[in-house]
């Protein structure tokens, strides 16, 4: 199931609500309404990363570059 809103895309897969901030984005964000402070994201909607725990150590160099390009302010926090 896919549904476009504004310029982004929203999809529900594997029990998670994924969304992109824009149609051109490569990062899928994961809705976490019951988890305050969690920042979850995915590149393929299969492997989900937690920004606070996994970034940058569990990402490939390519994934790190994509993350920095799409989210420079957030990337600077770490």
PDB file of N, CA and C in Angstrom:
ATOM      1  N   UNK A   1       0.842  -1.165   0.000  1.00  0.00           N
ATOM      2  CA  UNK A   1       0.000   0.000   0.000  1.00  0.00           C
ATOM      3  C   UNK A   1       0.891   1.234   0.000  1.00  0.00           C
ATOM      4  N   UNK A   2       0.637   2.143  -0.870  1.00  0.00           N
ATOM      5  CA  UNK A   2       1.424   3.359  -0.970  1.00  0.00           C
ATOM      6  C   UNK A   2       0.476   4.531  -1.132  1.00  0.00           C
ATOM      7  N   UNK A   3       0.867   5.660  -0.595  1.00  0.00           N
ATOM      8  CA  UNK A   3      -0.008   6.803  -0.649  1.00  0.00           C
ATOM      9  C   UNK A   3       0.845   8.069  -0.580  1.00  0.00           C
ATOM     10  N   UNK A   4       0.676   8.953  -1.548  1.00  0.00           N
ATOM     11  CA  UNK A   4       1.482  10.167  -1.600  1.00  0.00           C
ATOM     12  C   UNK A   4       0.789  11.286  -0.845  1.00  0.00           C
ATOM     13  N   UNK A   5       1.575  12.065  -0.118  1.00  0.00           N
ATOM     14  CA  UNK A   5       1.057  13.231   0.570  1.00  0.00           C
ATOM     15  C   UNK A   5       2.077  14.341   0.400  1.00  0.00           C
ATOM     16  N   UNK A   6       1.602  15.549   0.235  1.00  0.00           N
ATOM     17  CA  UNK A   6       2.490  16.671  -0.061  1.00  0.00           C
ATOM     18  C   UNK A   6       3.453  16.226  -1.146  1.00  0.00           C
ATOM     19  N   UNK A   7       4.744  16.261  -0.840  1.00  0.00           N
ATOM     20  CA  UNK A   7       5.730  15.792  -1.808  1.00  0.00           C
ATOM     21  C   UNK A   7       6.288  14.446  -1.386  1.00  0.00           C
ATOM     22  N   UNK A   8       5.928  13.997  -0.201  1.00  0.00           N
ATOM     23  CA  UNK A   8       6.489  12.762   0.318  1.00  0.00           C
ATOM     24  C   UNK A   8       5.669  11.539  -0.041  1.00  0.00           C
ATOM     25  N   UNK A   9       6.123  10.405   0.471  1.00  0.00           N
ATOM     26  CA  UNK A   9       5.467   9.129   0.207  1.00  0.00           C
ATOM     27  C   UNK A   9       5.311   8.406   1.540  1.00  0.00           C
ATOM     28  N   UNK A  10       4.187   7.744   1.718  1.00  0.00           N
ATOM     29  CA  UNK A  10       3.911   7.006   2.933  1.00  0.00           C
ATOM     30  C   UNK A  10       3.572   5.564   2.567  1.00  0.00           C
ATOM     31  N   UNK A  11       4.215   4.591   3.207  1.00  0.00           N
ATOM     32  CA  UNK A  11       3.939   3.176   2.944  1.00  0.00           C
ATOM     33  C   UNK A  11       3.912   2.404   4.246  1.00  0.00           C
ATOM     34  N   UNK A  12       3.016   1.430   4.321  1.00  0.00           N
ATOM     35  CA  UNK A  12       2.931   0.550   5.467  1.00  0.00           C
ATOM     36  C   UNK A  12       3.420  -0.829   5.029  1.00  0.00           C
ATOM     37  N   UNK A  13       4.547  -1.273   5.612  1.00  0.00           N
ATOM     38  CA  UNK A  13       5.120  -2.578   5.261  1.00  0.00           C
ATOM     39  C   UNK A  13       5.674  -3.254   6.496  1.00  0.00           C
ATOM     40  N   UNK A  14       5.549  -4.560   6.537  1.00  0.00           N
ATOM     41  CA  UNK A  14       6.147  -5.370   7.590  1.00  0.00           C
ATOM     42  C   UNK A  14       5.824  -4.851   8.999  1.00  0.00           C
ATOM     43  N   UNK A  15       4.616  -4.331   9.170  1.00  0.00           N
ATOM     44  CA  UNK A  15       4.208  -3.861  10.484  1.00  0.00           C
ATOM     45  C   UNK A  15       4.736  -2.489  10.867  1.00  0.00           C
ATOM     46  N   UNK A  16       5.350  -1.782   9.933  1.00  0.00           N
ATOM     47  CA  UNK A  16       5.893  -0.451  10.212  1.00  0.00           C
ATOM     48  C   UNK A  16       5.316   0.574   9.244  1.00  0.00           C
ATOM     49  N   UNK A  17       5.163   1.777   9.726  1.00  0.00           N
ATOM     50  CA  UNK A  17       4.690   2.878   8.897  1.00  0.00           C
ATOM     51  C   UNK A  17       5.912   3.668   8.440  1.00  0.00           C
ATOM     52  N   UNK A  18       6.278   3.532   7.170  1.00  0.00           N
ATOM     53  CA  UNK A  18       7.428   4.215   6.591  1.00  0.00           C
ATOM     54  C   UNK A  18       6.972   5.456   5.834  1.00  0.00           C
ATOM     55  N   UNK A  19       7.799   6.493   5.862  1.00  0.00           N
ATOM     56  CA  UNK A  19       7.505   7.667   5.053  1.00  0.00           C
ATOM     57  C   UNK A  19       8.799   8.324   4.588  1.00  0.00           C
ATOM     58  N   UNK A  20       8.704   8.985   3.465  1.00  0.00           N
ATOM     59  CA  UNK A  20       9.810   9.780   2.935  1.00  0.00           C
ATOM     60  C   UNK A  20       9.396  11.236   3.000  1.00  0.00           C
ATOM     61  N   UNK A  21      10.370  12.103   3.265  1.00  0.00           N
ATOM     62  CA  UNK A  21      10.076  13.531   3.352  1.00  0.00           C
ATOM     63  C   UNK A  21       9.843  14.150   1.984  1.00  0.00           C
ATOM     64  N   UNK A  22      10.378  13.522   0.945  1.00  0.00           N
ATOM     65  CA  UNK A  22      10.126  13.977  -0.424  1.00  0.00           C
ATOM     66  C   UNK A  22      10.206  12.767  -1.343  1.00  0.00           C
ATOM     67  N   UNK A  23       9.629  12.894  -2.512  1.00  0.00           N
ATOM     68  CA  UNK A  23       9.620  11.779  -3.459  1.00  0.00           C
ATOM     69  C   UNK A  23      11.034  11.402  -3.904  1.00  0.00           C
ATOM     70  N   UNK A  24      11.964  12.345  -3.858  1.00  0.00           N
ATOM     71  CA  UNK A  24      13.341  12.077  -4.296  1.00  0.00           C
ATOM     72  C   UNK A  24      14.243  11.546  -3.187  1.00  0.00           C
ATOM     73  N   UNK A  25      13.757  11.535  -1.963  1.00  0.00           N
ATOM     74  CA  UNK A  25      14.574  11.089  -0.833  1.00  0.00           C
ATOM     75  C   UNK A  25      14.882   9.595  -0.949  1.00  0.00           C
ATOM     76  N   UNK A  26      16.034   9.208  -0.403  1.00  0.00           N
ATOM     77  CA  UNK A  26      16.415   7.794  -0.398  1.00  0.00           C
ATOM     78  C   UNK A  26      16.184   7.154   0.962  1.00  0.00           C
ATOM     79  N   UNK A  27      16.017   7.985   1.970  1.00  0.00           N
ATOM     80  CA  UNK A  27      15.820   7.479   3.329  1.00  0.00           C
ATOM     81  C   UNK A  27      14.337   7.405   3.644  1.00  0.00           C
ATOM     82  N   UNK A  28      13.950   6.245   4.193  1.00  0.00           N
ATOM     83  CA  UNK A  28      12.599   6.050   4.705  1.00  0.00           C
ATOM     84  C   UNK A  28      12.658   6.261   6.213  1.00  0.00           C
ATOM     85  N   UNK A  29      11.779   7.067   6.746  1.00  0.00           N
ATOM     86  CA  UNK A  29      11.672   7.267   8.181  1.00  0.00           C
ATOM     87  C   UNK A  29      10.588   6.341   8.704  1.00  0.00           C
ATOM     88  N   UNK A  30      10.709   5.929   9.952  1.00  0.00           N
ATOM     89  CA  UNK A  30       9.756   4.997  10.544  1.00  0.00           C
ATOM     90  C   UNK A  30       8.983   5.736  11.636  1.00  0.00           C
ATOM     91  N   UNK A  31       7.664   5.742  11.506  1.00  0.00           N
ATOM     92  CA  UNK A  31       6.813   6.376  12.518  1.00  0.00           C
ATOM     93  C   UNK A  31       6.962   5.612  13.829  1.00  0.00           C
ATOM     94  N   UNK A  32       7.156   6.329  14.924  1.00  0.00           N
ATOM     95  CA  UNK A  32       7.279   5.711  16.243  1.00  0.00           C
ATOM     96  C   UNK A  32       6.426   6.487  17.249  1.00  0.00           C
ATOM     97  N   UNK A  33       5.102   6.420  17.111  1.00  0.00           N
ATOM     98  CA  UNK A  33       4.243   7.219  17.987  1.00  0.00           C
ATOM     99  C   UNK A  33       4.328   6.854  19.467  1.00  0.00           C
ATOM    100  N   UNK A  34       4.706   5.635  19.789  1.00  0.00           N
ATOM    101  CA  UNK A  34       4.764   5.201  21.187  1.00  0.00           C
ATOM    102  C   UNK A  34       6.169   5.225  21.772  1.00  0.00           C
ATOM    103  N   UNK A  35       7.134   5.684  21.003  1.00  0.00           N
ATOM    104  CA  UNK A  35       8.521   5.701  21.467  1.00  0.00           C
ATOM    105  C   UNK A  35       9.068   7.119  21.393  1.00  0.00           C
ATOM    106  N   UNK A  36       9.024   7.819  22.499  1.00  0.00           N
ATOM    107  CA  UNK A  36       9.526   9.192  22.518  1.00  0.00           C
ATOM    108  C   UNK A  36      11.039   9.208  22.372  1.00  0.00           C
ATOM    109  N   UNK A  37      11.525  10.078  21.507  1.00  0.00           N
ATOM    110  CA  UNK A  37      12.958  10.249  21.335  1.00  0.00           C
ATOM    111  C   UNK A  37      13.599   9.319  20.329  1.00  0.00           C
ATOM    112  N   UNK A  38      12.876   8.322  19.859  1.00  0.00           N
ATOM    113  CA  UNK A  38      13.442   7.401  18.873  1.00  0.00           C
ATOM    114  C   UNK A  38      13.474   8.062  17.500  1.00  0.00           C
ATOM    115  N   UNK A  39      14.568   7.874  16.808  1.00  0.00           N
ATOM    116  CA  UNK A  39      14.687   8.324  15.425  1.00  0.00           C
ATOM    117  C   UNK A  39      15.088   7.104  14.621  1.00  0.00           C
ATOM    118  N   UNK A  40      14.095   6.485  13.972  1.00  0.00           N
ATOM    119  CA  UNK A  40      14.317   5.256  13.220  1.00  0.00           C
ATOM    120  C   UNK A  40      14.222   5.543  11.733  1.00  0.00           C
ATOM    121  N   UNK A  41      15.099   4.908  10.971  1.00  0.00           N
ATOM    122  CA  UNK A  41      15.115   5.113   9.521  1.00  0.00           C
ATOM    123  C   UNK A  41      15.606   3.857   8.830  1.00  0.00           C
ATOM    124  N   UNK A  42      15.367   3.797   7.509  1.00  0.00           N
ATOM    125  CA  UNK A  42      15.742   2.638   6.708  1.00  0.00           C
ATOM    126  C   UNK A  42      16.075   3.097   5.297  1.00  0.00           C
ATOM    127  N   UNK A  43      16.901   2.322   4.644  1.00  0.00           N
ATOM    128  CA  UNK A  43      17.206   2.588   3.246  1.00  0.00           C
ATOM    129  C   UNK A  43      16.422   1.663   2.321  1.00  0.00           C
ATOM    130  N   UNK A  44      15.967   0.516   2.875  1.00  0.00           N
ATOM    131  CA  UNK A  44      15.318  -0.495   2.045  1.00  0.00           C
ATOM    132  C   UNK A  44      13.987  -1.006   2.619  1.00  0.00           C
ATOM    133  N   UNK A  45      13.523  -0.429   3.693  1.00  0.00           N
ATOM    134  CA  UNK A  45      12.311  -0.842   4.391  1.00  0.00           C
ATOM    135  C   UNK A  45      12.423  -2.251   4.977  1.00  0.00           C
ATOM    136  N   UNK A  46      13.619  -2.773   5.082  1.00  0.00           N
ATOM    137  CA  UNK A  46      13.844  -4.079   5.714  1.00  0.00           C
ATOM    138  C   UNK A  46      14.710  -3.891   6.950  1.00  0.00           C
ATOM    139  N   UNK A  47      15.891  -3.315   6.760  1.00  0.00           N
ATOM    140  CA  UNK A  47      16.801  -3.042   7.867  1.00  0.00           C
ATOM    141  C   UNK A  47      16.469  -1.666   8.427  1.00  0.00           C
ATOM    142  N   UNK A  48      16.139  -1.630   9.719  1.00  0.00           N
ATOM    143  CA  UNK A  48      15.787  -0.383  10.374  1.00  0.00           C
ATOM    144  C   UNK A  48      16.915   0.000  11.328  1.00  0.00           C
ATOM    145  N   UNK A  49      17.355   1.240  11.209  1.00  0.00           N
ATOM    146  CA  UNK A  49      18.427   1.759  12.046  1.00  0.00           C
ATOM    147  C   UNK A  49      17.867   2.747  13.065  1.00  0.00           C
ATOM    148  N   UNK A  50      18.470   2.763  14.240  1.00  0.00           N
ATOM    149  CA  UNK A  50      18.155   3.750  15.262  1.00  0.00           C
ATOM    150  C   UNK A  50      19.285   4.778  15.219  1.00  0.00           C
ATOM    151  N   UNK A  51      18.936   6.031  14.944  1.00  0.00           N
ATOM    152  CA  UNK A  51      19.957   7.067  14.818  1.00  0.00           C
ATOM    153  C   UNK A  51      20.875   7.115  16.035  1.00  0.00           C
ATOM    154  N   UNK A  52      20.299   7.087  17.233  1.00  0.00           N
ATOM    155  CA  UNK A  52      21.098   7.256  18.445  1.00  0.00           C
ATOM    156  C   UNK A  52      22.018   6.071  18.721  1.00  0.00           C
ATOM    157  N   UNK A  53      21.650   4.896  18.280  1.00  0.00           N
ATOM    158  CA  UNK A  53      22.446   3.702  18.570  1.00  0.00           C
ATOM    159  C   UNK A  53      23.316   3.285  17.383  1.00  0.00           C
ATOM    160  N   UNK A  54      22.784   3.343  16.184  1.00  0.00           N
ATOM    161  CA  UNK A  54      23.448   2.763  15.011  1.00  0.00           C
ATOM    162  C   UNK A  54      24.254   3.731  14.153  1.00  0.00           C
ATOM    163  N   UNK A  55      23.943   5.018  14.196  1.00  0.00           N
ATOM    164  CA  UNK A  55      24.617   5.975  13.314  1.00  0.00           C
ATOM    165  C   UNK A  55      25.911   6.449  13.932  1.00  0.00           C
ATOM    166  N   UNK A  56      27.010   6.444  13.250  1.00  0.00           N
ATOM    167  CA  UNK A  56      27.270   5.973  11.898  1.00  0.00           C
ATOM    168  C   UNK A  56      27.839   4.556  11.834  1.00  0.00           C
ATOM    169  N   UNK A  57      28.100   3.955  12.994  1.00  0.00           N
ATOM    170  CA  UNK A  57      28.866   2.701  13.049  1.00  0.00           C
ATOM    171  C   UNK A  57      28.273   1.530  12.269  1.00  0.00           C
ATOM    172  N   UNK A  58      26.962   1.407  12.195  1.00  0.00           N
ATOM    173  CA  UNK A  58      26.351   0.254  11.526  1.00  0.00           C
ATOM    174  C   UNK A  58      25.939   0.538  10.089  1.00  0.00           C
ATOM    175  N   UNK A  59      26.258   1.723   9.595  1.00  0.00           N
ATOM    176  CA  UNK A  59      25.926   2.078   8.214  1.00  0.00           C
ATOM    177  C   UNK A  59      27.141   1.898   7.316  1.00  0.00           C
ATOM    178  N   UNK A  60      26.889   1.635   6.043  1.00  0.00           N
ATOM    179  CA  UNK A  60      27.973   1.555   5.075  1.00  0.00           C
ATOM    180  C   UNK A  60      28.432   2.976   4.763  1.00  0.00           C
ATOM    181  N   UNK A  61      29.624   3.137   4.191  1.00  0.00           N
ATOM    182  CA  UNK A  61      30.062   4.485   3.798  1.00  0.00           C
ATOM    183  C   UNK A  61      29.072   5.181   2.855  1.00  0.00           C
ATOM    184  N   UNK A  62      28.463   4.421   1.950  1.00  0.00           N
ATOM    185  CA  UNK A  62      27.461   5.000   1.039  1.00  0.00           C
ATOM    186  C   UNK A  62      26.236   5.480   1.804  1.00  0.00           C
ATOM    187  N   UNK A  63      25.779   4.689   2.755  1.00  0.00           N
ATOM    188  CA  UNK A  63      24.613   5.077   3.548  1.00  0.00           C
ATOM    189  C   UNK A  63      24.903   6.321   4.381  1.00  0.00           C
ATOM    190  N   UNK A  64      26.109   6.409   4.914  1.00  0.00           N
ATOM    191  CA  UNK A  64      26.497   7.586   5.698  1.00  0.00           C
ATOM    192  C   UNK A  64      26.448   8.837   4.824  1.00  0.00           C
ATOM    193  N   UNK A  65      26.968   8.751   3.612  1.00  0.00           N
ATOM    194  CA  UNK A  65      26.943   9.904   2.701  1.00  0.00           C
ATOM    195  C   UNK A  65      25.517  10.316   2.354  1.00  0.00           C
ATOM    196  N   UNK A  66      24.666   9.342   2.095  1.00  0.00           N
ATOM    197  CA  UNK A  66      23.256   9.642   1.803  1.00  0.00           C
ATOM    198  C   UNK A  66      22.625  10.327   3.006  1.00  0.00           C
ATOM    199  N   UNK A  67      22.870   9.790   4.194  1.00  0.00           N
ATOM    200  CA  UNK A  67      22.284  10.366   5.401  1.00  0.00           C
ATOM    201  C   UNK A  67      22.762  11.799   5.594  1.00  0.00           C
ATOM    202  N   UNK A  68      24.050  12.037   5.442  1.00  0.00           N
ATOM    203  CA  UNK A  68      24.607  13.384   5.606  1.00  0.00           C
ATOM    204  C   UNK A  68      24.020  14.353   4.584  1.00  0.00           C
ATOM    205  N   UNK A  69      23.813  13.889   3.367  1.00  0.00           N
ATOM    206  CA  UNK A  69      23.274  14.742   2.316  1.00  0.00           C
ATOM    207  C   UNK A  69      21.814  15.110   2.587  1.00  0.00           C
ATOM    208  N   UNK A  70      21.019  14.132   3.014  1.00  0.00           N
ATOM    209  CA  UNK A  70      19.599  14.372   3.229  1.00  0.00           C
ATOM    210  C   UNK A  70      19.284  14.983   4.599  1.00  0.00           C
ATOM    211  N   UNK A  71      20.186  14.801   5.563  1.00  0.00           N
ATOM    212  CA  UNK A  71      19.928  15.259   6.939  1.00  0.00           C
ATOM    213  C   UNK A  71      21.180  15.849   7.577  1.00  0.00           C
ATOM    214  N   UNK A  72      21.739  16.912   7.000  1.00  0.00           N
ATOM    215  CA  UNK A  72      23.008  17.442   7.510  1.00  0.00           C
ATOM    216  C   UNK A  72      22.952  17.902   8.966  1.00  0.00           C
ATOM    217  N   UNK A  73      21.869  18.508   9.372  1.00  0.00           N
ATOM    218  CA  UNK A  73      21.770  19.001  10.753  1.00  0.00           C
ATOM    219  C   UNK A  73      21.742  17.845  11.735  1.00  0.00           C
ATOM    220  N   UNK A  74      20.975  16.832  11.444  1.00  0.00           N
ATOM    221  CA  UNK A  74      20.896  15.661  12.316  1.00  0.00           C
ATOM    222  C   UNK A  74      22.244  14.935  12.341  1.00  0.00           C
ATOM    223  N   UNK A  75      22.878  14.781  11.207  1.00  0.00           N
ATOM    224  CA  UNK A  75      24.175  14.100  11.141  1.00  0.00           C
ATOM    225  C   UNK A  75      25.230  14.816  11.991  1.00  0.00           C
ATOM    226  N   UNK A  76      25.145  16.133  12.067  1.00  0.00           N
ATOM    227  CA  UNK A  76      26.125  16.900  12.844  1.00  0.00           C
ATOM    228  C   UNK A  76      25.997  16.657  14.348  1.00  0.00           C
ATOM    229  N   UNK A  77      24.860  16.144  14.782  1.00  0.00           N
ATOM    230  CA  UNK A  77      24.687  15.859  16.210  1.00  0.00           C
ATOM    231  C   UNK A  77      25.637  14.767  16.692  1.00  0.00           C
ATOM    232  N   UNK A  78      26.079  13.942  15.746  1.00  0.00           N
ATOM    233  CA  UNK A  78      26.982  12.845  16.116  1.00  0.00           C
ATOM    234  C   UNK A  78      28.262  13.035  15.391  1.00  0.00           C
TER     235      UNK A  78
END
